[in-house]
Coordinates of C-alpha atoms in Angstrom, one line a residue:
M1 CA 142.6 184.6 200.4
R2 CA 141.0 187.7 202.0
R3 CA 139.1 188.2 198.8
L4 CA 137.9 184.7 198.8
T5 CA 136.8 184.9 202.4
A6 CA 134.9 188.1 201.7
L7 CA 133.1 186.4 198.9
C8 CA 131.9 183.6 201.2
A9 CA 130.6 186.1 203.7
A10 CA 128.7 188.0 201.1
T11 CA 126.8 185.0 199.9
A12 CA 125.7 183.9 203.3
G13 CA 122.6 186.0 203.6
V14 CA 120.8 185.2 200.3
A15 CA 118.3 182.4 199.4
L16 CA 120.9 180.6 197.4
V17 CA 122.9 178.3 199.7
L18 CA 126.5 178.0 198.6
T19 CA 128.8 175.9 200.7
G20 CA 132.5 175.2 200.3
C21 CA 133.7 178.4 198.8
G22 CA 137.2 176.9 198.4
G23 CA 138.7 175.6 195.2
S24 CA 137.2 172.1 195.3
D25 CA 134.8 171.2 192.5
S26 CA 133.7 167.9 193.9
S27 CA 130.0 167.0 194.0
G28 CA 128.3 168.4 197.1
D29 CA 130.6 171.2 197.8
R30 CA 128.0 173.6 196.4
T31 CA 124.3 173.3 197.0
V32 CA 121.1 175.2 196.3
T33 CA 117.9 174.6 198.2
V34 CA 114.6 175.9 197.1
T35 CA 110.8 175.4 197.8
G36 CA 108.5 174.9 194.9
T37 CA 104.7 175.2 194.7
G38 CA 102.3 173.4 192.4
K39 CA 98.5 174.1 192.1
V40 CA 95.8 172.3 190.2
Q41 CA 92.0 172.6 190.1
G42 CA 89.5 169.8 190.0
T43 CA 85.8 169.4 190.2
P44 CA 84.4 168.2 193.6
D45 CA 83.2 164.6 193.7
V46 CA 81.3 164.4 197.0
L47 CA 79.1 166.7 199.2
N48 CA 79.3 166.4 202.9
A49 CA 76.4 167.8 205.0
E50 CA 75.7 168.0 208.7
L51 CA 72.0 168.3 209.3
G52 CA 69.4 167.0 211.7
T53 CA 66.6 168.1 213.9
E54 CA 66.0 170.1 217.1
V55 CA 62.9 169.8 219.2
S56 CA 61.7 171.0 222.6
A57 CA 59.3 169.2 225.0
A58 CA 58.3 169.3 228.6
D59 CA 60.3 166.3 229.7
V60 CA 63.6 164.6 228.5
S61 CA 61.9 161.4 227.3
A62 CA 59.5 163.2 225.0
A63 CA 62.2 165.6 223.7
V64 CA 64.5 162.6 222.9
N65 CA 61.8 160.5 221.3
Q66 CA 60.5 163.4 219.2
A67 CA 63.9 164.2 218.0
G68 CA 64.5 160.6 217.2
D69 CA 61.4 160.2 215.2
K70 CA 62.2 163.4 213.2
A71 CA 65.7 162.2 212.5
K72 CA 64.3 158.8 211.3
A73 CA 62.0 160.6 209.0
I74 CA 64.8 162.8 207.6
T75 CA 67.0 159.7 207.1
D76 CA 64.2 157.8 205.4
A77 CA 63.5 160.9 203.2
M78 CA 67.2 161.3 202.1
A79 CA 67.4 157.6 201.3
T80 CA 64.3 157.8 199.1
A81 CA 65.8 160.8 197.4
G82 CA 69.0 158.9 196.5
A83 CA 71.4 159.0 199.4
K84 CA 72.9 155.6 200.4
R85 CA 72.0 154.6 203.9
E86 CA 75.6 153.5 204.6
D87 CA 76.6 157.1 203.9
I88 CA 74.3 158.5 206.6
R89 CA 75.5 158.3 210.2
T90 CA 74.6 159.9 213.5
S91 CA 77.3 162.5 214.4
D92 CA 75.8 164.2 217.5
L93 CA 73.0 163.6 220.1
S94 CA 72.4 166.1 222.9
V95 CA 69.8 167.0 225.4
Q96 CA 69.8 170.4 227.3
P97 CA 67.4 171.9 229.7
T98 CA 65.6 175.1 228.9
Y99 CA 65.0 177.9 231.6
G100 CA 62.4 180.4 232.3
T101 CA 63.0 184.1 232.4
D102 CA 64.4 183.9 235.8
G103 CA 67.3 181.8 234.5
H104 CA 66.9 179.2 237.2
N105 CA 63.7 177.2 236.8
I106 CA 63.6 174.5 234.2
T107 CA 60.7 174.8 231.8
G108 CA 61.5 172.0 229.5
Y109 CA 64.2 170.2 227.5
R110 CA 65.7 170.7 224.1
A111 CA 67.0 167.7 222.1
T112 CA 69.1 167.6 219.0
N113 CA 69.8 164.7 216.7
T114 CA 72.4 165.5 214.1
M115 CA 73.6 163.3 211.3
H116 CA 76.3 163.4 208.6
V117 CA 75.5 162.5 205.1
A118 CA 77.9 162.1 202.1
V119 CA 76.4 162.4 198.7
R120 CA 78.6 161.0 195.9
D121 CA 76.0 161.3 193.2
L122 CA 76.1 165.1 193.0
P123 CA 73.2 165.7 190.7
K124 CA 71.0 164.3 193.4
A125 CA 72.4 166.5 196.2
S126 CA 69.8 169.3 196.0
G127 CA 67.0 166.8 196.0
I128 CA 68.4 164.9 198.9
L129 CA 68.7 168.1 201.1
S130 CA 65.3 169.3 199.9
A131 CA 63.8 166.0 200.9
A132 CA 65.4 166.3 204.4
V133 CA 64.0 169.7 205.0
Q134 CA 60.5 168.7 203.9
A135 CA 60.6 165.6 206.2
G136 CA 61.9 167.5 209.2
G137 CA 59.7 170.6 208.7
N138 CA 60.4 173.6 211.0
D139 CA 62.5 171.4 213.3
T140 CA 65.1 170.8 210.6
R141 CA 68.6 172.2 211.1
I142 CA 71.2 172.3 208.4
N143 CA 74.5 173.1 210.1
S144 CA 76.9 173.0 207.2
V145 CA 77.2 171.7 203.6
A146 CA 80.6 171.6 201.8
F147 CA 81.8 170.1 198.6
G148 CA 85.1 168.0 198.7
L149 CA 87.5 165.9 196.8
E150 CA 87.2 162.4 198.0
D151 CA 89.6 161.0 195.5
N152 CA 92.3 163.5 194.9
T153 CA 95.1 161.0 193.9
K154 CA 95.5 162.2 190.3
L155 CA 95.2 165.9 191.3
L156 CA 97.9 165.5 194.0
S157 CA 100.2 163.7 191.5
D158 CA 99.9 166.6 189.1
A159 CA 100.3 169.2 191.8
R160 CA 103.5 167.4 193.0
A161 CA 105.0 167.4 189.6
R162 CA 104.3 171.0 189.1
A163 CA 105.8 171.8 192.6
F164 CA 109.0 169.9 191.6
D165 CA 109.1 171.7 188.2
D166 CA 108.7 175.1 190.0
A167 CA 111.5 174.2 192.4
K168 CA 113.9 173.1 189.6
S169 CA 113.2 176.2 187.6
R170 CA 114.1 178.4 190.6
A171 CA 117.2 176.4 191.3
E172 CA 118.3 176.6 187.6
Q173 CA 117.9 180.4 187.9
Y174 CA 120.0 180.6 191.1
A175 CA 122.7 178.3 189.6
G176 CA 122.8 180.4 186.5
L177 CA 123.2 183.6 188.4
S178 CA 126.1 182.0 190.2
G179 CA 127.8 180.8 187.0
L180 CA 127.1 177.2 187.8
K181 CA 124.9 174.3 186.6
L182 CA 122.5 171.9 188.5
K183 CA 123.9 168.5 189.0
T184 CA 122.3 165.7 191.2
V185 CA 119.4 166.1 193.6
K186 CA 120.6 165.7 197.3
T187 CA 117.2 165.8 199.1
I188 CA 113.6 166.1 198.5
S189 CA 111.2 167.0 201.2
E190 CA 107.3 167.2 201.0
N191 CA 106.0 170.1 202.9
G192 CA 102.3 169.3 202.7
S193 CA 99.2 169.7 200.6
G194 CA 95.5 170.3 200.9
A195 CA 92.2 171.6 199.6
T196 CA 90.0 172.9 202.3
P197 CA 87.0 174.9 200.8
P198 CA 84.6 176.8 203.0
P199 CA 81.1 175.5 203.5
M200 CA 78.9 176.3 200.5
Y201 CA 75.7 176.6 202.5
R202 CA 74.8 177.1 206.1
D203 CA 71.4 177.5 207.8
T204 CA 70.7 177.0 211.6
A205 CA 67.4 178.7 211.6
P206 CA 64.1 176.7 211.3
G207 CA 62.1 176.4 208.1
A208 CA 64.9 176.3 205.5
A209 CA 63.8 176.8 202.0
P210 CA 62.9 173.5 200.3
N211 CA 64.5 174.5 197.0
I212 CA 68.2 174.4 197.7
N213 CA 70.5 175.5 195.0
L214 CA 74.1 174.1 195.2
E215 CA 77.1 175.0 193.0
P216 CA 80.1 172.7 193.3
G217 CA 82.5 175.0 191.5
Q218 CA 86.2 174.1 191.4
Q219 CA 88.6 173.3 194.2
T220 CA 92.4 173.9 194.2
V221 CA 94.8 171.4 195.3
T222 CA 98.1 172.8 196.5
F223 CA 101.4 171.0 197.0
T224 CA 104.8 172.3 198.1
V225 CA 108.2 170.5 198.0
T226 CA 111.7 171.5 199.1
V227 CA 114.5 170.2 197.0
A228 CA 118.3 170.6 197.3
W229 CA 120.6 170.1 194.3
D230 CA 124.4 169.9 193.9
M231 CA 125.9 172.5 191.7
G232 CA 129.1 172.5 189.7

């Protein structure tokens, strides 16, 4: 009995979880719980851009009107270049005072009109952004551009399967090291997934180059799952 108790204590600190170190062989007396990871790569199918215009004027109304006119010109240019109008929406509108060198006297107002555009026909993306820059001129601001996976259902399914296979392989190894075999699955817990690429292009300065080169590359979808098995 002392030897059996010592064996139970020795196994308590390892990743392999063994319960019920007594003599019963019934299902559930011994379990192993492991986490598996699955990764797959896919080609982005959408480009998301935050862009717009920033203008300065002597009064609020002039600043807002000028920013609105430039934003409309940018929107029209992107639509002509191939963006769908339903994929263009205003994401931010702001007006801020500008001050003189003393930091107290207001010398004018700065208005920004920012919009979000989603481009799903990726071969047209460069032309759409170039058209926006040309329409807005030196008042154009491109805040961020990032490729994404709008429909990642198939990639998630593949990553999930790989994660489960990875977990099973680990569990089988632990079971073999313990002189046991895997039996039935007790629990499955999804721990999360995601594909968050950094922006591919960023320019907050005026006069962005009209010839914009964009490379979608590949994105990785990662999925993790925690699975517990009975062993016997």
